[in-house]
XYZ file of C-alpha atoms in Angstrom:
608
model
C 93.501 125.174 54.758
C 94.332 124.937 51.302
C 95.851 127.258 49.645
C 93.553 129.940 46.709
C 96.145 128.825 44.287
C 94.843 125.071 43.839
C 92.077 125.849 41.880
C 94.011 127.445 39.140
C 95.820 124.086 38.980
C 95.134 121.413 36.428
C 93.503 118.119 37.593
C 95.651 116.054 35.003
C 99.336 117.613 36.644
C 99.376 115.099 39.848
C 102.661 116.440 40.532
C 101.773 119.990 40.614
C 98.593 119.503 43.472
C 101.113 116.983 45.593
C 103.364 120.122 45.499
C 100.392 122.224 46.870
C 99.814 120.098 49.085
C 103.413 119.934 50.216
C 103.199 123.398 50.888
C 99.464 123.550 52.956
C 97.959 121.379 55.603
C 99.943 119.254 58.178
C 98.292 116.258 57.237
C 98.794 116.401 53.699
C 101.174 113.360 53.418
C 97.968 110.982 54.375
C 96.346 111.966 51.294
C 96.795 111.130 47.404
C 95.406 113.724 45.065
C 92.809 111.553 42.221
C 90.723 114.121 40.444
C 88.941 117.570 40.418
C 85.598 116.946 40.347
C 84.526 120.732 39.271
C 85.797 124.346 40.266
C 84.984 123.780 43.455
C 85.578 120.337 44.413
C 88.543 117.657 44.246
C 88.827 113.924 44.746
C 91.582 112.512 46.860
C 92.515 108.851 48.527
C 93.077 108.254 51.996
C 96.261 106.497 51.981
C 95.683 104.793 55.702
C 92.353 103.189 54.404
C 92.392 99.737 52.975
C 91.604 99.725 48.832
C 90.819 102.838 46.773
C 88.497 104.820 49.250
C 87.990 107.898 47.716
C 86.930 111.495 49.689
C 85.650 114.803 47.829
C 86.435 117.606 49.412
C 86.533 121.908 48.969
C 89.698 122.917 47.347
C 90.109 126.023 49.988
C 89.164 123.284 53.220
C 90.250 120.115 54.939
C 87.762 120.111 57.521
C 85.950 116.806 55.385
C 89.329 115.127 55.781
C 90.045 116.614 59.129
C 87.051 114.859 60.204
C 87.304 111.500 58.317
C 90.702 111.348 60.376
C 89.016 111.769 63.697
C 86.489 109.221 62.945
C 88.389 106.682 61.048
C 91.905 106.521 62.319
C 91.337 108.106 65.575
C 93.780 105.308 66.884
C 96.545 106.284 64.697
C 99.556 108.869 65.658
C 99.483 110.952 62.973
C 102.957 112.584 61.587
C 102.810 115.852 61.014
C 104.645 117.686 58.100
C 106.012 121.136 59.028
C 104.547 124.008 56.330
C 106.760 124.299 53.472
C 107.900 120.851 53.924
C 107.912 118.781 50.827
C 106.072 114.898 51.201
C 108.485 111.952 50.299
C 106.388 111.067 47.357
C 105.974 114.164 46.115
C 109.603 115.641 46.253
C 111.290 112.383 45.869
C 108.876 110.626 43.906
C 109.375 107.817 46.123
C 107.285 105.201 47.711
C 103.875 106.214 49.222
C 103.797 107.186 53.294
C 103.602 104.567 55.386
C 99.794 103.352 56.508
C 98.811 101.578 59.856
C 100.122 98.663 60.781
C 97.787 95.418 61.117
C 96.837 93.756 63.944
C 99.382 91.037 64.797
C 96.986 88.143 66.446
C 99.685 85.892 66.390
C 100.824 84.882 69.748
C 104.677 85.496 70.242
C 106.532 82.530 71.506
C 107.392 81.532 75.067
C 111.175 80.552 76.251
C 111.509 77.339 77.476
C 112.509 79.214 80.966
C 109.048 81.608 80.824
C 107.245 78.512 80.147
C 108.249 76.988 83.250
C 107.930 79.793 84.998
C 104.186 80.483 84.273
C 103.315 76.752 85.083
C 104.710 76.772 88.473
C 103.301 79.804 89.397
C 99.747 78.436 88.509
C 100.489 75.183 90.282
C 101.964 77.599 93.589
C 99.092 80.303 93.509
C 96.458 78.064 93.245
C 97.712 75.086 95.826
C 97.469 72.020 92.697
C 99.279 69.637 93.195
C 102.536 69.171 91.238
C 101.090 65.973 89.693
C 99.008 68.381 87.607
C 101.430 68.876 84.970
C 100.913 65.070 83.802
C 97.641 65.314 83.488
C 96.315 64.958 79.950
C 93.949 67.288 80.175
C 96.561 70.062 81.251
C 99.292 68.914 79.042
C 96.807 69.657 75.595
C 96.207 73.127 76.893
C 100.117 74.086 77.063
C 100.326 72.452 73.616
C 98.534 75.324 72.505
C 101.248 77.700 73.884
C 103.630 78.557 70.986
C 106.999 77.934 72.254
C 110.422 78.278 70.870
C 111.863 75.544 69.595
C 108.890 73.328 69.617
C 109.579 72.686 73.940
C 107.900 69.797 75.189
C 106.224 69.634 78.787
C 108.634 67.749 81.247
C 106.803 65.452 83.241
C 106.914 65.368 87.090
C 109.528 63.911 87.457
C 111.968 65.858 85.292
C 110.076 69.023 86.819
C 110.576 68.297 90.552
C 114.023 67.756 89.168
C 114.150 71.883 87.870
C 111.953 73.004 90.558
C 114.518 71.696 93.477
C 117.744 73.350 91.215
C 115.726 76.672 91.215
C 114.957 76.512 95.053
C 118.542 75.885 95.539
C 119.429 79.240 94.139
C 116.872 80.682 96.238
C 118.441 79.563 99.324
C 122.099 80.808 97.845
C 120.840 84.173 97.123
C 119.336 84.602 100.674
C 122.267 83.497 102.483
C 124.407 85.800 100.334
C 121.447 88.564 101.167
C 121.917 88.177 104.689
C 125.905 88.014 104.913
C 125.548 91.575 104.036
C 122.912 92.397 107.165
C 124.079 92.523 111.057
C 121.063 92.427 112.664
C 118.297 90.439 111.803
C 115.307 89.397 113.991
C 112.745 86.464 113.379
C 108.856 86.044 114.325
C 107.595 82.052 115.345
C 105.029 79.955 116.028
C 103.347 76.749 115.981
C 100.255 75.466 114.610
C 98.720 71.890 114.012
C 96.675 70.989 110.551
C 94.141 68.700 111.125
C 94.130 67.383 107.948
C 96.718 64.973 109.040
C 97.197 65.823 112.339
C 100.935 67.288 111.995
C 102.368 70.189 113.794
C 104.983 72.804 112.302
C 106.960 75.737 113.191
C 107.226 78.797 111.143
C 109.607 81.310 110.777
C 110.337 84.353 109.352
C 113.129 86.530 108.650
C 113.517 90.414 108.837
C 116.252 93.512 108.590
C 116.218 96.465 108.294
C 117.820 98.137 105.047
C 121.455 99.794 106.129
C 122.108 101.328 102.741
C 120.230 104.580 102.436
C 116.651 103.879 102.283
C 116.290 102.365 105.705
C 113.111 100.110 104.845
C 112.250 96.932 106.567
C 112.628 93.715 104.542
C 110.940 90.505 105.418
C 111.224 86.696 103.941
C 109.938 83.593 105.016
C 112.612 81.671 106.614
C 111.344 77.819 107.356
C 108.505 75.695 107.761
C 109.475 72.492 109.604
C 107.721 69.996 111.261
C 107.518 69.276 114.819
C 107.209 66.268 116.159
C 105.832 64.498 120.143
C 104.573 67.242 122.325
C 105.431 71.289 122.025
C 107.734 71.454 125.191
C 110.242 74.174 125.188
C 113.272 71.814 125.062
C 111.863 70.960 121.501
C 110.836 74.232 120.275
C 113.902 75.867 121.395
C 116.133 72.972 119.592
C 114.519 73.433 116.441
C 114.538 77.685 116.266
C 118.022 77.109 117.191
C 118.588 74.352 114.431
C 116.466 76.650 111.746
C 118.487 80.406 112.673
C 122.349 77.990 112.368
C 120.999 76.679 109.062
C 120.960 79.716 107.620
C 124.480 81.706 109.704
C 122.196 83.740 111.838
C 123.175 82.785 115.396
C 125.153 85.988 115.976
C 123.028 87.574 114.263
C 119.880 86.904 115.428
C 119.171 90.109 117.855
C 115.447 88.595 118.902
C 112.323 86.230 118.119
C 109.048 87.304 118.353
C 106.648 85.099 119.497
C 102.776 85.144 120.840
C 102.665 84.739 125.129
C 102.316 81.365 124.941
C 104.101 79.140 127.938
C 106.837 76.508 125.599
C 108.379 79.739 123.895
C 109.314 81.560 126.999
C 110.567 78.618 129.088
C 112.613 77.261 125.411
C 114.797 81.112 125.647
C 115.495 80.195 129.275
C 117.416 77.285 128.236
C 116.990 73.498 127.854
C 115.260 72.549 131.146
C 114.050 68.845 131.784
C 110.106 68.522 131.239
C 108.534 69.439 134.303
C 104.884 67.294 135.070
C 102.628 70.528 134.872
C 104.226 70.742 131.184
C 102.904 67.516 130.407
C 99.657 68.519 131.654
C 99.326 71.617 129.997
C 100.265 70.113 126.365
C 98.376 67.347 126.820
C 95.409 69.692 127.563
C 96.102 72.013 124.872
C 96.765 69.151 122.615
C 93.644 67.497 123.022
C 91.357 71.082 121.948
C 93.715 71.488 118.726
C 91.781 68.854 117.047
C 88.813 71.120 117.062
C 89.872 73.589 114.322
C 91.171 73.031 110.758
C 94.020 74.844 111.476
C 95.317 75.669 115.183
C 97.817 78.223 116.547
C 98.866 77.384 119.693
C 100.091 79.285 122.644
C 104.239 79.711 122.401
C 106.024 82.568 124.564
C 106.448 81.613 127.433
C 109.343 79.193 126.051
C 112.029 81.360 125.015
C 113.420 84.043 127.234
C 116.495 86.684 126.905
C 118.819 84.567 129.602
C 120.617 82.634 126.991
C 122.147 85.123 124.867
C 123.380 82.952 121.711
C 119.886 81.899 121.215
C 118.790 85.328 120.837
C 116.291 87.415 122.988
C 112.922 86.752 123.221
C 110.130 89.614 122.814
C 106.669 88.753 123.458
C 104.606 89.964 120.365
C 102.755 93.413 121.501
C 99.756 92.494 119.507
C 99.264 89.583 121.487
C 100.017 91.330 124.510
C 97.430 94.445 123.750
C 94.996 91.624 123.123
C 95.314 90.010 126.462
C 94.808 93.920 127.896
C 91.624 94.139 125.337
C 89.712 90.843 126.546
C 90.892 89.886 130.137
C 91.897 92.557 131.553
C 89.047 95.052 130.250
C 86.261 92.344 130.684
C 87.666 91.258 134.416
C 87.847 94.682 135.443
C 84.166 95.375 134.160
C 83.032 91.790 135.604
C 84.232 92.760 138.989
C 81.480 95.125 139.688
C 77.777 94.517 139.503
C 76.537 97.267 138.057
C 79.271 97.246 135.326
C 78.468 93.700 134.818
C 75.397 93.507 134.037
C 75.468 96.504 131.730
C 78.013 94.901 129.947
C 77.428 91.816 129.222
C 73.521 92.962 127.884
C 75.398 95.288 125.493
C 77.734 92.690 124.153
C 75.592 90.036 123.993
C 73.149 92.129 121.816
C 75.851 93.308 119.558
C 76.926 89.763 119.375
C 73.530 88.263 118.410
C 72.970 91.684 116.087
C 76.464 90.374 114.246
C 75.247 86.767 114.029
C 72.053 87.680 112.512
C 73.798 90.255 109.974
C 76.667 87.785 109.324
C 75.757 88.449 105.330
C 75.562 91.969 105.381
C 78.304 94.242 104.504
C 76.227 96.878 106.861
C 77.826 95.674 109.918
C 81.357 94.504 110.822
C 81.283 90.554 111.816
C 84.367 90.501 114.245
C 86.878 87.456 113.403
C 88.577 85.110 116.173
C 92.022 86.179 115.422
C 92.069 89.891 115.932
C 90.619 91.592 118.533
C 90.556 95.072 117.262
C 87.612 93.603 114.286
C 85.359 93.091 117.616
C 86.000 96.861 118.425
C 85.392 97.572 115.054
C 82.365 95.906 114.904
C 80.909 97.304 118.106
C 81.821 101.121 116.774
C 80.019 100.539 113.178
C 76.389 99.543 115.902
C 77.304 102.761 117.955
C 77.397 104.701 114.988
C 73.968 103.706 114.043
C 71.098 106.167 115.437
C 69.584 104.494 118.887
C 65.874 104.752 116.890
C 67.585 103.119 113.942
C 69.319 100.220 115.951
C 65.991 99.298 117.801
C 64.147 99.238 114.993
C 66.593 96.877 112.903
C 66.704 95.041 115.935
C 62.986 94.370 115.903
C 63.081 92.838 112.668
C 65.696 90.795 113.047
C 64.024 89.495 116.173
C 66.975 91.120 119.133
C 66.518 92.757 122.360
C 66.497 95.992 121.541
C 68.980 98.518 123.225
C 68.348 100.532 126.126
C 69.446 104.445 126.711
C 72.414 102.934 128.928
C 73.507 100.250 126.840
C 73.703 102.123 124.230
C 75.616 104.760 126.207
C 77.997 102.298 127.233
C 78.801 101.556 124.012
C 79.928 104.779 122.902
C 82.227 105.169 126.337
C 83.424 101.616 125.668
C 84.444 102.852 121.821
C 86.143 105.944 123.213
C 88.221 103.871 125.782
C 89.419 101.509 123.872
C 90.400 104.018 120.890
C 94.254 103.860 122.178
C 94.447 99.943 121.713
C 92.600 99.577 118.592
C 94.789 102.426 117.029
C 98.213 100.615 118.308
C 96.530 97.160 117.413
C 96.125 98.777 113.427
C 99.587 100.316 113.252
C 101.181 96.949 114.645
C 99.137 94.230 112.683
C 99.912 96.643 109.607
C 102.663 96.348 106.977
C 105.964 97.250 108.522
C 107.599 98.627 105.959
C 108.495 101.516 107.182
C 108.813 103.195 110.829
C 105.467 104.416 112.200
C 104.294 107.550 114.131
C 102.776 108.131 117.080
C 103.234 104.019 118.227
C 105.162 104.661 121.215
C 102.703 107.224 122.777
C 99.915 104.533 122.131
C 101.359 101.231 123.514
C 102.675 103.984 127.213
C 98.520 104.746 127.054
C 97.955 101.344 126.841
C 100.661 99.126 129.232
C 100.883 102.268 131.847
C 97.276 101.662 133.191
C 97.799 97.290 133.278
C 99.727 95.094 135.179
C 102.398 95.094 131.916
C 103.088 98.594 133.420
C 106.655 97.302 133.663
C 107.527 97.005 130.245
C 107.681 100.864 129.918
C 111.084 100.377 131.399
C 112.821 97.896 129.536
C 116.015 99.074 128.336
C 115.996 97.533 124.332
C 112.307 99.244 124.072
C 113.476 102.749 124.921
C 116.841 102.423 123.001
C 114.383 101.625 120.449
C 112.319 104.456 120.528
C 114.503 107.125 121.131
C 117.066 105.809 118.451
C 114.761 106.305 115.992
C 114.166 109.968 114.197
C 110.818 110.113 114.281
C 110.652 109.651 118.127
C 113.324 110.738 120.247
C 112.464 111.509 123.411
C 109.090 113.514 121.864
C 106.903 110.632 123.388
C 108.038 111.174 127.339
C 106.365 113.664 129.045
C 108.340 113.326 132.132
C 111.651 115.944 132.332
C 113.267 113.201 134.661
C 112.090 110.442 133.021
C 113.440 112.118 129.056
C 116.905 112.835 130.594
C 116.707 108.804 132.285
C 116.483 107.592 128.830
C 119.001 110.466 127.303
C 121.691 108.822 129.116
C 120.830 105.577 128.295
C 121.320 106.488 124.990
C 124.956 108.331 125.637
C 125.914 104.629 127.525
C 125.018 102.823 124.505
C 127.027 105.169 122.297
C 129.995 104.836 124.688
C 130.340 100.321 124.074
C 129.843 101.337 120.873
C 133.688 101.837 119.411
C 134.323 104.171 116.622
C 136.262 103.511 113.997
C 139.796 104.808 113.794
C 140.206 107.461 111.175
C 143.480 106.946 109.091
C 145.112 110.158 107.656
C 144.238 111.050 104.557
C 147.883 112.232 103.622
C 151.775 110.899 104.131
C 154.240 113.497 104.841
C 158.106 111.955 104.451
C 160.040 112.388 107.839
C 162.169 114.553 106.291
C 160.070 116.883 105.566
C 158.782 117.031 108.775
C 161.583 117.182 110.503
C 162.715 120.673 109.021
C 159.554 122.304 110.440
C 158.773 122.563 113.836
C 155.027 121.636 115.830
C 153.789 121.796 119.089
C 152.377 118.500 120.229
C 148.603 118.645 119.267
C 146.514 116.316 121.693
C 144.150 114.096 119.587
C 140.442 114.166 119.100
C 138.545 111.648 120.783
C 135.013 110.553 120.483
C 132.629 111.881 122.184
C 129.295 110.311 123.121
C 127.370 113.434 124.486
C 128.011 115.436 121.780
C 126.915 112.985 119.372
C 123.433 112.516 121.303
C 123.009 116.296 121.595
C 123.956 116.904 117.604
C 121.165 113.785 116.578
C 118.302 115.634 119.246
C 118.911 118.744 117.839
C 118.201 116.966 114.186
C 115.342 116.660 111.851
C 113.331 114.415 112.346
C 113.360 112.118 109.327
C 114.606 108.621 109.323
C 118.059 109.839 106.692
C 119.427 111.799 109.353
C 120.732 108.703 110.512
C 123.544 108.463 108.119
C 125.041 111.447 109.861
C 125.475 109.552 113.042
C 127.361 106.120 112.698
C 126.885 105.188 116.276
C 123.103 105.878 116.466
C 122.226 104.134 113.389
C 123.939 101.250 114.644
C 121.725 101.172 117.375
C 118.540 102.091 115.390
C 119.275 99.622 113.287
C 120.098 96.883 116.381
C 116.797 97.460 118.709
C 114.759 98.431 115.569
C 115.132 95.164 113.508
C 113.008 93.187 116.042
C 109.328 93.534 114.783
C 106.670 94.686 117.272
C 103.796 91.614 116.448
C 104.435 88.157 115.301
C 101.455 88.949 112.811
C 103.606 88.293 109.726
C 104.537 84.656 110.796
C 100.938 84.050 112.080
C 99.325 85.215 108.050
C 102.180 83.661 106.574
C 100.667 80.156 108.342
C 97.170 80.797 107.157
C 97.920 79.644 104.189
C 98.029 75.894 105.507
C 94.392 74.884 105.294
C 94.749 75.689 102.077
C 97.459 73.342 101.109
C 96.463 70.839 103.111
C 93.118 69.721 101.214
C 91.684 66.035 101.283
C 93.350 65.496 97.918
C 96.719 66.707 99.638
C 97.195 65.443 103.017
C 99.731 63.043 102.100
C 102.264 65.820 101.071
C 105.893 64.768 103.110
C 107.070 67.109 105.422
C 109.714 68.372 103.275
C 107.296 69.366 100.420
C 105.036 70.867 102.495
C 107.264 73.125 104.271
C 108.285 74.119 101.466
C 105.427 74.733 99.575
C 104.473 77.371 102.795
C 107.833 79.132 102.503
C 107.605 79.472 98.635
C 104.580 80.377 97.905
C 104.697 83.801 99.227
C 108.488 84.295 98.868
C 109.227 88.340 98.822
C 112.751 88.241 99.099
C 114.961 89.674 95.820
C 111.692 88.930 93.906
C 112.341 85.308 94.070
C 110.055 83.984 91.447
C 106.460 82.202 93.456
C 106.817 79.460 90.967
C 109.250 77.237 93.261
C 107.385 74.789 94.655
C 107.495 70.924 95.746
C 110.647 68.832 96.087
């Protein structure tokens, strides 16, 4: 508030009230003293408002220009001015405080570099072609674009020309990524566009971080087109061809592919083309022209007997799938009772999802993930049975009966295990995940894949990791089985010889005299026993040289081939009518740059 003094003041002596307000109100400095309208009142100008706006206000109260504050120049960060302080115009006589900036509407200019940039993002992100950037039409809109130095639009030409030297770098920078990575792993498969009837191989890249935070990185590796039929002798000369390319052939620790034949037989080596081969890729070949875009069948090309080609895992997602649709539905098919209970159910749910396909109500399950049907059949089990019927009635289905509708429920509850190791491996693998192990041995120990439980880079890779150790085995046998698979793998690993840390002269040493001290050796056991005995989070690693290696070595190969099989979604959409002439060089590498993560590679690299 103001102080009882300023009324005794004169209204001529400007000075005099700048100095009282100097000493007063925190604010002060936003307000020029004009006149004093009576004993009671005073006139003063708001030095933020534009022109001579001019406030009355009580001589012993600010809450007037409190308020206009509030309302006017709510916006503004107000300085305060400690009491006792003296304003700058009022002690100094200097100029007046400084008032609110304007609005700048002027749009700051683009580098030549950011311009660039921005344009070949738009062209990536939304699949235009690269002939865009001559089109009139497109060329006045980036006129409009303030630039510096008055830049001028290349045309294609010129920009394939930059776009190529950009995606040059990009290659040098992942090379020089991966020289400082020892294990990598890679995820494949093959598809066929219909738009012009060509087949490609994808593949992509991914390590796990060694430094300290341990994370999974991923990067798309190559698109290439294949060419004749998918036999393994092709498939396997091209992975080959794609992983040398890039310096990864001792590197490569496995691919992950679906279970489809060519990749399982291409790992086994190159074999001449048998005829029931032929037979089965000219069968598959001839239902590939059905969709617009085709995955087909890969894994049971590549295998683990040919060691410099890498080992071959078949992806678990695919192989949890197989469990989820032929195995479940053969085993309920093989008895009547079962049979005829389930397919009722099923094929209600089915037509209650066709007729609902526009609903957000109901899940509508998709064709390339199985755990979206289970989804979909839990959302109509959640639904009352008196509700169900009577949606079902209006949309003209069968309604449910008591025992369908219990069979739904038991069918949810069953299948809970797969569906939760189907979400944690078709999800982002960033990161190590809980409770997967204990899922998949639910899963594989009740199928004919029981046999997978044992193999020997699975369990390395479980109990090298912090999170599970041997936590998931319930057997004592079968926990101290796998605890000395994991001292054997310690033991090929060889530690590294420490130098000492000092230099003693042999002079020196020679005037005192040592017993012979036998030398420490490594010791595999203990190191096992000191990393069980640990915490349980995924730095604790960094304490044990030998383990991490081996974390890091069965741990780099990813459970699914899900990231390959996304990545390739994306083909349909380059591939459009207007776009189905694209070479197979620019459209491979339109798929690999478009969603490049790797050292934040800008999306903008495109066609070449």
């Amino acid at each position: 508030k103001l102080t009882s003094t300023f009324s005794s003041l004169s209204s001529s002596t400007t000075l005099q009230v700048n100095f009282v307000f100097a000493h007063s109100w925190k604010y002060r400095n936003y307000f020029e003293f004009l006149s004093a309208k009576n004993d009671n009142n005073i006139k003063v100008h708001c030095t933020l408002c534009a022109g001579q706006k001019v406030l009355a206000t009580f001589k012993n109260a600010t809450s007037n220009l409190r308020k206009h504050l509030e309302l006017q120049h709510g916006t503004v960060k107000l300085m305060e001015v400690p009491p006792g302080g003296s304003t700058q115009r009022a002690a100094t006589g200097g100029p007046p405080p400084l008032k609110q900036q304007k609005l700048n509407f002027g749009a700051k200019p683009v580098s030549e570099r950011e311009l660039k940039q921005l344009i070949g993002q738009y062209v990536v992100e939304e699949m235009m072609p690269l002939s865009t950037v001559d089109l009139p039409a497109f060329r006045t809109i980036i006129h409009r674009i303030p630039t510096t130095a008055n830049y001028e639009l290349p045309h294609r030409g010129a920009f394939s020309a930059y776009l190529e030297k950009e995606h040059a770098e990009m290659e040098r920078n992942l090379k020089a990524a991966l020289n400082e990575v020892d294990f990598v792993s890679t995820t494949a498969d093959i598809w066929t566009a219909n738009g012009n009837n060509r087949s490609y191989t994808g593949v992509t890249l991914h390590w796990i971080h060694r430094a300290t935070t341990l994370e999974r990185n991923k990067s798309a590796l190559a698109c290439r087109r294949i060419r004749g039929r998918h036999t393994y002798d092709v498939i396997g000369a091209e992975i080959k061809n794609i992983h040398s390319s890039y310096g990864l052939l001792n590197k490569v620790v496995a691919t992950v592919t679906d279970n489809g034949s060519n990749f399982v037989k291409a790992f086994k080596g190159f074999q001449p083309i048998t005829e029931s081969d032929d037979e089965t890729e000219e069968e598959s070949t001839r239902t590939d022209d059905d969709d617009d875009v085709t995955f087909l069948n890969l894994t049971e090309i590549l295998s683990a007997e040919n060691e410099g080609d890498g080992q071959h895992h078949r992806c678990t997602s695919h192989t949890i799938n197989i469990i989820s649709t032929s195995d479940v539905e053969k085993y309920l098919t093989s008895h009547a009772e079962s049979k005829a209970i389930y397919r009722s159910s099923i094929a209600k749910c089915t037509a209650l999802g066709t007729k609902s396909s526009r609903s957000t109500l109901l899940l509508v399950p998709t064709s390339t993930r199985w755990n979206s049907f289970s989804d979909a059949v839990k959302r109509v089990a959640e639904i009352p049975l008196s509700d169900l019927n009577t949606l079902n009635s209006k949309l003209g289905v069968k309604c449910f009966t008591d025992r369908e509708y219990q069979f739904l429920h038991e069918y949810c509850t069953v299948m809970k295990p797969m569906t939760a190791a189907l979400d944690i491996l078709q999800d982002s693998l960033s990161r190590m995940t809980a409770g997967l192990p204990d899922a998949i041995v639910q899963v594989y120990s009740i199928t004919r894949f029981a046999s997978l439980l044992d193999d020997k880079d699975a369990l390395l890779a479980a109990v090298s990791c912090p999170k599970f150790k041997l936590r998931w085995l319930r057997d004592a046998g079968r926990r101290e089985q796998v605890k000395e698979l994991l001292v054997a793998e310690c033991r090929k690993v060889v530690p590294a010889p420490h130098s000492p840390t000092t230099t003693v002269s042999q002079g020196e040493m020679d005037f005192f005299t040592f017993e012979p001290q036998p030398e420490e050796t490594y010791s595999a056991e203990q190191e096992v026993m000191d990393y069980l005995r640990s915490a349980y989070d995924l730095e604790i690693l960094h304490r044990f040289r030998n383990i991490k290696k081996i974390f890091l070595k069965y741990n780099t190969p990813t459970p699914s081939s899900a990231p390959v099989e996304r990545r390739f979604c994306l083909g349909g959409l380059v591939l459009t009518p207007r776009r189905n002439r694209l070479s197979d060089r620019r459209f491979g590498k339109t798929i690999v740059n478009e969603v490049q993560p790797l050292l934040n590679i800008i999306f903008y690299l495109f066609f070449f």
